[in-house]
Structures are given as C-alpha cells and as structure tokens.
PDB file of C-alpha atoms in Angstrom:
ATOM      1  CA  UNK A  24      50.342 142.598  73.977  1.00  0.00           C
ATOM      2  CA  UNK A  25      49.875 145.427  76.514  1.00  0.00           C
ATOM      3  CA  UNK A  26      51.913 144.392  79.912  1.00  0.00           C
ATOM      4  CA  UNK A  27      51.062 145.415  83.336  1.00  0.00           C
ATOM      5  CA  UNK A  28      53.622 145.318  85.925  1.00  0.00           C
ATOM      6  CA  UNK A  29      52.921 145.273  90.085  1.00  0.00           C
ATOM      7  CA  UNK A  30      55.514 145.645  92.415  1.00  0.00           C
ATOM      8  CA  UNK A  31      56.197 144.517  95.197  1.00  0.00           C
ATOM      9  CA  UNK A  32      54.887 140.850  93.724  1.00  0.00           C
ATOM     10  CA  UNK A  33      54.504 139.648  97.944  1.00  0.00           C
ATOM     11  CA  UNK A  34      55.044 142.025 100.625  1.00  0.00           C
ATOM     12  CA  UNK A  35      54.921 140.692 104.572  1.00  0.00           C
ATOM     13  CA  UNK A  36      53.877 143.656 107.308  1.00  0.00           C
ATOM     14  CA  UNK A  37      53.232 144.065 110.657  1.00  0.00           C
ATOM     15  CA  UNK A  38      49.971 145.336 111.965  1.00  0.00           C
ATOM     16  CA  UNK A  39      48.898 148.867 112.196  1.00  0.00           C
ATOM     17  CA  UNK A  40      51.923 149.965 109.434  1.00  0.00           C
ATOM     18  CA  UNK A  41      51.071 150.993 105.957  1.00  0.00           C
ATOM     19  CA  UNK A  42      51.910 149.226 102.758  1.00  0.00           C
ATOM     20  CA  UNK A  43      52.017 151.108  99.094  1.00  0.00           C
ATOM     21  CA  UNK A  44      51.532 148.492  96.634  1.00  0.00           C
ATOM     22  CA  UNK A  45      52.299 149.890  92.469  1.00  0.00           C
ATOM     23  CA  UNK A  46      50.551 149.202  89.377  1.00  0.00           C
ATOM     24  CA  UNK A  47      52.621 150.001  86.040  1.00  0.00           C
ATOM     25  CA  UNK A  48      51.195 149.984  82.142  1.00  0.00           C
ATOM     26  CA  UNK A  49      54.376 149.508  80.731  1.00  0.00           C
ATOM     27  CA  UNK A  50      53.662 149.791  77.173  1.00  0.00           C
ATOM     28  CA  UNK A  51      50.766 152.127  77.034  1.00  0.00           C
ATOM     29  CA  UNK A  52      49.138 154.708  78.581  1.00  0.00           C
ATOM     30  CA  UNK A  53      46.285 153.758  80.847  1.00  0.00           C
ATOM     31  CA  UNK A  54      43.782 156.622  81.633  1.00  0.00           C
ATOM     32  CA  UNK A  55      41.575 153.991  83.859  1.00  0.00           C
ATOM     33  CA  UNK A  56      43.487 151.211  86.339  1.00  0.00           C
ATOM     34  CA  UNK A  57      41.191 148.965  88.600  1.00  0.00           C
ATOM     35  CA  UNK A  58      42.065 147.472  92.147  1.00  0.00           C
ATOM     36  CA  UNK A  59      40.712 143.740  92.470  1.00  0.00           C
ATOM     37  CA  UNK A  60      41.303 141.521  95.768  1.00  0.00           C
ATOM     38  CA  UNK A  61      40.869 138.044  96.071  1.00  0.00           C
ATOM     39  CA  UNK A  62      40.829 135.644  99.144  1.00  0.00           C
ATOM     40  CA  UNK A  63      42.397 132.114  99.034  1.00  0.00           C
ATOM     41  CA  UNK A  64      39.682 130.053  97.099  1.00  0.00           C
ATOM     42  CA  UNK A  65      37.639 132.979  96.379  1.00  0.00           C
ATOM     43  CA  UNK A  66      37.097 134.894  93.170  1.00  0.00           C
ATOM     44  CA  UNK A  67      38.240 138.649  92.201  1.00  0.00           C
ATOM     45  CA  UNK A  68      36.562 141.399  93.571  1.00  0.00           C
ATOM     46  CA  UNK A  69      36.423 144.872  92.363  1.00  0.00           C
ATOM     47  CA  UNK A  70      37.883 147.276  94.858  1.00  0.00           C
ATOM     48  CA  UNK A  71      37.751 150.246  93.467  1.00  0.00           C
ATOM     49  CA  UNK A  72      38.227 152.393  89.538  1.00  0.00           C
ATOM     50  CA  UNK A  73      41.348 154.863  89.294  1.00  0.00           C
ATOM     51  CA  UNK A  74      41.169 157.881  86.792  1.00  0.00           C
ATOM     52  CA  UNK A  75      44.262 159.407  86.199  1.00  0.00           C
ATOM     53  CA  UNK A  76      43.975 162.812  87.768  1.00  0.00           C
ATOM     54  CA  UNK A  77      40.597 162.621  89.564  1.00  0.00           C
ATOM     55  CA  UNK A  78      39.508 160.521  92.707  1.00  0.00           C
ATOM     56  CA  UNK A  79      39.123 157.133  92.729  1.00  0.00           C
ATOM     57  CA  UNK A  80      35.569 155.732  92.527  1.00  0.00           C
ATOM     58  CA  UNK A  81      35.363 153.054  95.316  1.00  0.00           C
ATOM     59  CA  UNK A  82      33.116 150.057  95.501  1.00  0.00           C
ATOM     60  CA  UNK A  83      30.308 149.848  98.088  1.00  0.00           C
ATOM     61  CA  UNK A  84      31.634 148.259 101.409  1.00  0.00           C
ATOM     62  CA  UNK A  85      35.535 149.572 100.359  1.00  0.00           C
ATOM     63  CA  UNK A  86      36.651 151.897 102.851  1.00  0.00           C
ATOM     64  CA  UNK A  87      38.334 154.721 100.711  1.00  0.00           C
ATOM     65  CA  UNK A  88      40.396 156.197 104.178  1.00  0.00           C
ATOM     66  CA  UNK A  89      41.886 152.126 104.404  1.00  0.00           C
ATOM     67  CA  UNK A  90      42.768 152.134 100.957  1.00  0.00           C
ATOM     68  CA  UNK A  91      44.309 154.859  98.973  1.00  0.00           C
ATOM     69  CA  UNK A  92      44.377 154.965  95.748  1.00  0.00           C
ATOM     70  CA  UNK A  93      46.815 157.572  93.918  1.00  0.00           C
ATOM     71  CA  UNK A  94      46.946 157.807  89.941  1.00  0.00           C
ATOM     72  CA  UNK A  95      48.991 160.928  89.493  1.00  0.00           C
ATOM     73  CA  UNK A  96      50.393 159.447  85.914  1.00  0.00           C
ATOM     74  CA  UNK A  97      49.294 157.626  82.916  1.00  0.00           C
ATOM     75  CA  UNK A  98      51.679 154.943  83.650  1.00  0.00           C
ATOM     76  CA  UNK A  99      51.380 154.513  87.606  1.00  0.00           C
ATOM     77  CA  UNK A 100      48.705 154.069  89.825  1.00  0.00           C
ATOM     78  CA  UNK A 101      49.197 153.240  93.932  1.00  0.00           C
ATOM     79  CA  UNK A 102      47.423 151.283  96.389  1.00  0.00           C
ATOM     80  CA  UNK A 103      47.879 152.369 100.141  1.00  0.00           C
ATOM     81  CA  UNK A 104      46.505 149.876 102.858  1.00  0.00           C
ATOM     82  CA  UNK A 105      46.471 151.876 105.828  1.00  0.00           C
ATOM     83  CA  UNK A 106      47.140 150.840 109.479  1.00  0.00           C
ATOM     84  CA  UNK A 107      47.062 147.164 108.012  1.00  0.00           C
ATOM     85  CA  UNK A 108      45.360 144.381 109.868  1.00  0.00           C
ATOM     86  CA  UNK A 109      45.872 140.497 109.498  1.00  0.00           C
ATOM     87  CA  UNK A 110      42.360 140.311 107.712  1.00  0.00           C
ATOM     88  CA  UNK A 111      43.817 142.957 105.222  1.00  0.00           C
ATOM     89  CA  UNK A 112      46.027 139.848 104.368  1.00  0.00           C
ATOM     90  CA  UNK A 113      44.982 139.247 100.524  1.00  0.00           C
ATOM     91  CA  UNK A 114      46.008 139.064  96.458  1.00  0.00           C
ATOM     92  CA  UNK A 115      45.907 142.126  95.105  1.00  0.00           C
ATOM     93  CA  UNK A 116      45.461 142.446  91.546  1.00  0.00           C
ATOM     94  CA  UNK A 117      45.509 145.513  89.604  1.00  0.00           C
ATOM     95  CA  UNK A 118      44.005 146.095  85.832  1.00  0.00           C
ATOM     96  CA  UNK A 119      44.461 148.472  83.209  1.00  0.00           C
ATOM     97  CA  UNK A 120      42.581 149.327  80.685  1.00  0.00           C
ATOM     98  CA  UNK A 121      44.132 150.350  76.764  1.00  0.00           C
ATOM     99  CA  UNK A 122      41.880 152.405  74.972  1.00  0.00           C
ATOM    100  CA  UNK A 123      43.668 151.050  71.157  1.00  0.00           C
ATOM    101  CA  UNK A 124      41.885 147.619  73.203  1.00  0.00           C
ATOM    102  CA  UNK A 125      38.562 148.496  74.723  1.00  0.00           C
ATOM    103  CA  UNK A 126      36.913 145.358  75.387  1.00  0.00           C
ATOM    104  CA  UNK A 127      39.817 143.852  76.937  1.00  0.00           C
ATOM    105  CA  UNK A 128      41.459 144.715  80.635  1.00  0.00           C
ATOM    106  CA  UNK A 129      45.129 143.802  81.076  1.00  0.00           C
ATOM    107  CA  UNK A 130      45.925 142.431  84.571  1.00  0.00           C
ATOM    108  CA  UNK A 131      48.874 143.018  86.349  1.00  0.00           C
ATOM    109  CA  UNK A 132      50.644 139.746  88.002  1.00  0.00           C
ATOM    110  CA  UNK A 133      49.364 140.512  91.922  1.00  0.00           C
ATOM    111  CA  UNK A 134      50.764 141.537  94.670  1.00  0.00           C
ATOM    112  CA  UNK A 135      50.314 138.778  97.867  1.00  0.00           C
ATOM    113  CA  UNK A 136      50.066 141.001 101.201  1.00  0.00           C
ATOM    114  CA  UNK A 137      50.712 138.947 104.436  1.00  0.00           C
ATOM    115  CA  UNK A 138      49.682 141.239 107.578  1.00  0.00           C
ATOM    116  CA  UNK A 139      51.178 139.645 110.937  1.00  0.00           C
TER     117      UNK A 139
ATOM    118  CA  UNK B  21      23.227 138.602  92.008  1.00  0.00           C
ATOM    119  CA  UNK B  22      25.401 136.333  89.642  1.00  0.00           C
ATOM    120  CA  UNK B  23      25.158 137.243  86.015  1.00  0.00           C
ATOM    121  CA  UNK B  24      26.684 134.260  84.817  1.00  0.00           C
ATOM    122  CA  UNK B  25      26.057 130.775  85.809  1.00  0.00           C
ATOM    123  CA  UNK B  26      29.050 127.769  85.303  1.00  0.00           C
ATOM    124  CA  UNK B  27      29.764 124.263  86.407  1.00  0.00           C
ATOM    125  CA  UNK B  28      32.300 124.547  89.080  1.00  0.00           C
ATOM    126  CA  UNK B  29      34.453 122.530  87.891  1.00  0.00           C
ATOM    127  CA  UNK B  30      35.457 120.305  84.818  1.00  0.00           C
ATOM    128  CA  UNK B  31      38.059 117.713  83.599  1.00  0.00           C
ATOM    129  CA  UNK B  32      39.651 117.433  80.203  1.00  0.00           C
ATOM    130  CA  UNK B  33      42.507 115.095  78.984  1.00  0.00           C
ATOM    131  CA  UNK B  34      45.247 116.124  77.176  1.00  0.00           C
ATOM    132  CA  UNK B  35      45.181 117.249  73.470  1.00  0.00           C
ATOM    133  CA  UNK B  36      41.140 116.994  73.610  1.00  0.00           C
ATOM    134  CA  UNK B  37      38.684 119.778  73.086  1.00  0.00           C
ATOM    135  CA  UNK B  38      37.379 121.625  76.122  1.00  0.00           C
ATOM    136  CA  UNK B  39      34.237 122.892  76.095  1.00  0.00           C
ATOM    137  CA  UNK B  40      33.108 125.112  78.588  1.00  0.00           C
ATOM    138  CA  UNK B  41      29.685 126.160  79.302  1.00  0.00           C
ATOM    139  CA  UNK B  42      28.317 129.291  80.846  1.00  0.00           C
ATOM    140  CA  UNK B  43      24.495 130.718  81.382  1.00  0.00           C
ATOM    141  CA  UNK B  44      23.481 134.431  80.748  1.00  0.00           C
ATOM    142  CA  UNK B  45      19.586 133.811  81.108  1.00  0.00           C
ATOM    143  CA  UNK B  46      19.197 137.661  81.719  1.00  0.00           C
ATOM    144  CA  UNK B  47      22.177 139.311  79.411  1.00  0.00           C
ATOM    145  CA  UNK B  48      20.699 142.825  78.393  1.00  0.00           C
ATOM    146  CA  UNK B  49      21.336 143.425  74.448  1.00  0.00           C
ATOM    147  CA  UNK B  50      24.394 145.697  75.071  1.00  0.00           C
ATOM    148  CA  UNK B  51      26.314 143.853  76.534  1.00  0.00           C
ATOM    149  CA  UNK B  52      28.799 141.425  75.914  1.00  0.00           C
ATOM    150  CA  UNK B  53      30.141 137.719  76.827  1.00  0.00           C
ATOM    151  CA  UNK B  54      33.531 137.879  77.894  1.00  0.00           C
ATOM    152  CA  UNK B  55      35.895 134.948  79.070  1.00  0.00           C
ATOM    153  CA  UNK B  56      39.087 135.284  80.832  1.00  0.00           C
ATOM    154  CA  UNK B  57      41.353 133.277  83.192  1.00  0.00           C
ATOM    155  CA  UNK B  58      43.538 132.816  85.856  1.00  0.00           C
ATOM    156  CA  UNK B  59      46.173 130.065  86.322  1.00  0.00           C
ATOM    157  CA  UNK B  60      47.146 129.695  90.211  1.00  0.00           C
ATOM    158  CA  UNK B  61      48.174 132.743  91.830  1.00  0.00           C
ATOM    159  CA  UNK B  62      48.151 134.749  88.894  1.00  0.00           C
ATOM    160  CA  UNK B  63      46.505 137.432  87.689  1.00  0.00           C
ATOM    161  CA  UNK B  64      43.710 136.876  84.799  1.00  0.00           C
ATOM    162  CA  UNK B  65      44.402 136.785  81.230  1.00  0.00           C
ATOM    163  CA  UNK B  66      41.454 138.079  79.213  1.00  0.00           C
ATOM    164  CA  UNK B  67      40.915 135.169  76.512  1.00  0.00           C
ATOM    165  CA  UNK B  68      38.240 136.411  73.985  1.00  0.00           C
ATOM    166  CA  UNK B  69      34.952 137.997  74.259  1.00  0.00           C
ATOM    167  CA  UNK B  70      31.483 138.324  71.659  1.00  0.00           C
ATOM    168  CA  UNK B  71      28.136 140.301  71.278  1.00  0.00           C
ATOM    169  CA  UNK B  72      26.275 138.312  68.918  1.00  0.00           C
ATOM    170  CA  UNK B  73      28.439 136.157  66.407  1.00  0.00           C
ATOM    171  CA  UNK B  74      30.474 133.321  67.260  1.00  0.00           C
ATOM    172  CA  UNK B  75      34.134 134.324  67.724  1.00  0.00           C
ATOM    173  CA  UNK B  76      37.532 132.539  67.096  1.00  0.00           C
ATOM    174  CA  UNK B  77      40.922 133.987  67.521  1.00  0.00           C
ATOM    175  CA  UNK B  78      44.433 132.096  68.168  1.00  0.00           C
ATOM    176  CA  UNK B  79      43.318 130.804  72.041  1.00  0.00           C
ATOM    177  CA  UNK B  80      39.351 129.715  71.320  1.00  0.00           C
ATOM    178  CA  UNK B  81      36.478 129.597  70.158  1.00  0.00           C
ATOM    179  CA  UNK B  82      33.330 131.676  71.655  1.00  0.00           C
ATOM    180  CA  UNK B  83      29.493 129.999  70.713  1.00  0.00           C
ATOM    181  CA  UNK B  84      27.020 132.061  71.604  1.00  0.00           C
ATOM    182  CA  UNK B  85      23.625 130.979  71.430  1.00  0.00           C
ATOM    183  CA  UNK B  86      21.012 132.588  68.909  1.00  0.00           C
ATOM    184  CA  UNK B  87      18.844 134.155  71.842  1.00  0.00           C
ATOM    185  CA  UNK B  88      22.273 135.086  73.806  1.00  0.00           C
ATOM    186  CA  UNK B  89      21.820 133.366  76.780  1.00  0.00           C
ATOM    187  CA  UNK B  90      24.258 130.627  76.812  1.00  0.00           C
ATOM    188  CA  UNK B  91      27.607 130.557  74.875  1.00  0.00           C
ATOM    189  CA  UNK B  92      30.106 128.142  75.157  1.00  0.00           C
ATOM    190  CA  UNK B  93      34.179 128.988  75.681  1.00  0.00           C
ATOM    191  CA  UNK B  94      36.208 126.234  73.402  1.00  0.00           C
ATOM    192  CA  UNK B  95      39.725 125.315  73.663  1.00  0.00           C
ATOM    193  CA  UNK B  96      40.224 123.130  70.602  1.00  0.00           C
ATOM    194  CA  UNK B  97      43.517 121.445  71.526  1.00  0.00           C
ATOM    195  CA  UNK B  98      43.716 121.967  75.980  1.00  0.00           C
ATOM    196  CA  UNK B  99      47.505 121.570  77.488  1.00  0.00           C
ATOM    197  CA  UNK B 100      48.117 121.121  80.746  1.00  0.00           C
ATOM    198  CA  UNK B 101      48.927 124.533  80.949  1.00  0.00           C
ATOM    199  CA  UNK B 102      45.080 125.780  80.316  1.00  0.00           C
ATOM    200  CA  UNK B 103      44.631 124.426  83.879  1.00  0.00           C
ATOM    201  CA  UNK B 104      42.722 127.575  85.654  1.00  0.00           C
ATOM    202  CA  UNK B 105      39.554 129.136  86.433  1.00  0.00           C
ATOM    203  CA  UNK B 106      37.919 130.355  83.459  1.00  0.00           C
ATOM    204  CA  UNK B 107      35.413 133.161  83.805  1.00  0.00           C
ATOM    205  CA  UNK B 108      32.598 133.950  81.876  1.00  0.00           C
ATOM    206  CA  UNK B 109      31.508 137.366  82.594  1.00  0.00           C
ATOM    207  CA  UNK B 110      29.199 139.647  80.548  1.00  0.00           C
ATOM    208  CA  UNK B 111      29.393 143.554  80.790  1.00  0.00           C
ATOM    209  CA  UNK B 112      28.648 146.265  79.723  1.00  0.00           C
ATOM    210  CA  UNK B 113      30.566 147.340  76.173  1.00  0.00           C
ATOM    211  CA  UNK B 114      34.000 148.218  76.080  1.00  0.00           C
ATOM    212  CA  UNK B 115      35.965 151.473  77.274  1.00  0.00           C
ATOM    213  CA  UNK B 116      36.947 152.594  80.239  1.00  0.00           C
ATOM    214  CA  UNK B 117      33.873 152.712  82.352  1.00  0.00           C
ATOM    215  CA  UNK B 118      33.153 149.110  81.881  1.00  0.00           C
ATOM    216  CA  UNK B 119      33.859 146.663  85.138  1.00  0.00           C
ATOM    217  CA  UNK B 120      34.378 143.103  85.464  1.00  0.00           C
ATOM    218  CA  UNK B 121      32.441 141.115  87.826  1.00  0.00           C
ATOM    219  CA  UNK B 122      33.743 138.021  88.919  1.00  0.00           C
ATOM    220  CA  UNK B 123      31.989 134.895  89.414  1.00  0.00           C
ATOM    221  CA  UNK B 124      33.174 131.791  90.735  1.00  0.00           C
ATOM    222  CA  UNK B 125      34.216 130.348  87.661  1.00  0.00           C
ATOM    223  CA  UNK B 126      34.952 127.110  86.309  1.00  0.00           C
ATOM    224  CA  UNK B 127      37.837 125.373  87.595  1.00  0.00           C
ATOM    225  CA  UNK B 128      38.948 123.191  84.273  1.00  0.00           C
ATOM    226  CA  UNK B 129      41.872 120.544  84.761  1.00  0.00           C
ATOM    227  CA  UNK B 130      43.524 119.083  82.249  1.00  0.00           C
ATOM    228  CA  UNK B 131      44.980 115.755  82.622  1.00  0.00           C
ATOM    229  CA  UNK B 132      47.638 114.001  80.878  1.00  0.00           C
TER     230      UNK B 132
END
C-alpha cells in the first residue's frame, strides 16, 4: 500500500521559536495532503487541505499566519508552527490522498510537538 | 454537529468476532460510510468503506443497513492488536476534495 512518511516523528521546542514539521508520499504522487491535530484523549481534527502549487485551504478557527503550510512538490508538503506556544503542544498527523485510491486517505505516522 | 453516532467504548475477547456499531440517522445519498483506526499514538489506518452494499475485504466486514443509517464494522477473528479507536465517518465520495471528520470513536479492547 501507499506509505506516508513524517519527519521529525517528536520534536521538543522552546517558546516563541518555529518548528517545520514534513509530510512525504513515498510511493506516489499526492496532489492533495491534509494537516490533522489531535490532543491527548481527543479525536483528529482537520487543520487545514494542501494543493500542490496553490494555497492551502485552512479550517475555520486555524490561524493560517501560525501555521504554514508549503506544498511546493508532489511528494512533500510542510507544516510551520510559528512563534510556538506550550498550548501549540500536540500530535500532528498528516494525510495524503492517491488518486489510483480515491476513497481512501493514507496517514502519515505523526509528529508529537512538545512546546516548553 | 456529529455525523456519526458510536458506543464509546467496547470489549472483545480474543479470537471472537467484534462487532461494531455506528449511527448515520441523517447520511445524504452521496455519501459514503467509511471506517478507519488508530492504535495508540499512531496515525489512522483507513480499514474499509461502502455506499450501499455490504462490503468485505481481507480486514472486515462493512453491514450497512437497507435505509443507510446504521452499518455495522466487523472484525471476524479480533487480536489483541485491533485494540484502537475505530471511526466511523461518512463523507462525501472519494477524490481529493473529500475530508474526514472525526468523531470520538469507539475505543474497542480486546482481551486475551
């Protein structure tokens, strides 16, 4: 099956710095990637849709200046937390989607972001 | 407002059938029941999804009711590694402007 890689897989920062977080298709090309976050004991929510070459479409409440989203290839598309706080602390989970599969979304492992 | 109704959680021993339930009283005809899930700090794994018919490929089986608004997710032979959430979602069809919206899921234990 289709993989999806994220790296880093836990990152730890310090307040106010920035953290780029990577989402890879590694076995396919993946014109549409998703951002999800979850909170401990909470479910997955949908952050915001990237489209290779165009902006990303954000979610209501999802500041798009906080998070940046970047899909310059049909492989790679970047997360950006900006000026990171400790309640930016989360799992972030990215998705791809396969158009030879289009009912099913590939997720990538997470990344866990500890702000301190 | 939640889509999808499911118990929050369920039990299941070892080499038994789970059957999970999930309500989609309001599921518009074009779109579809999917079901993924997500073992502990994972991220999901999409498991198998249905329109109409019932649906069986080599993880489960999907029952979905004749008037669509209740299927049922079966795992004919649950391990302890199908512990995890498992969400029943339904969406829009398929391609790339369809989202997934999350619920809380069902949290499904298996025990030995």
């Amino acid at each position: 099956g289709a993989v999806v890689s994220q790296h880093p897989s836990w990152v730890i920062c310090k307040s106010g710095t920035s953290v780029k977080i990577e989402c890879r298709s590694l076995d396919f090309q993946a014109t549409t990637m998703f951002w999800y976050r979850q909170f401990p004991k909470q479910s997955l929510m949908l952050m915001a849709t990237s489209n290779e070459g165009s902006k990303a479409t954000y979610e209501q409440g999802v500041e798009k200046d906080k998070f940046l989203i970047n899909h310059a290839s049909l492989t790679l598309s970047t997360l950006t937390v900006t000026s990171a706080h400790p309640e930016d602390s989360s799992f972030y989970i990215c998705s791809a989607f396969f158009s030879g599969s289009p009912y099913e979304q590939y997720f990538g492992p997470g990344t866990r972001l500890t702000v301190t | 407002d939640a889509k999808t109704t499911q118990p929050t959680s369920m039990d299941c021993a070892e080499g038994r059938a789970a059957n999970l339930p999930c309500n989609h009283s309001t599921i518009s005809g074009n779109e579809y029941v999917y079901w993924y899930r997500q073992i502990h700090s994972q991220g999901p794994q999409y498991i198998i999804h249905g329109l109409k018919n019932n649906e069986t490929n080599e993880m489960a089986s999907l029952i979905i009711t004749e008037d669509r608004k209740s299927s049922t997710l079966i795992l004919p032979h649950a391990t302890l590694r199908d512990t995890a959430v498992y969400y029943c979602i339904v969406s829009d069809s398929g391609g790339s402007n369809y989202k997934l919206t999350f619920g809380k899921g069902t949290l499904l234990t298996v025990n030995p």
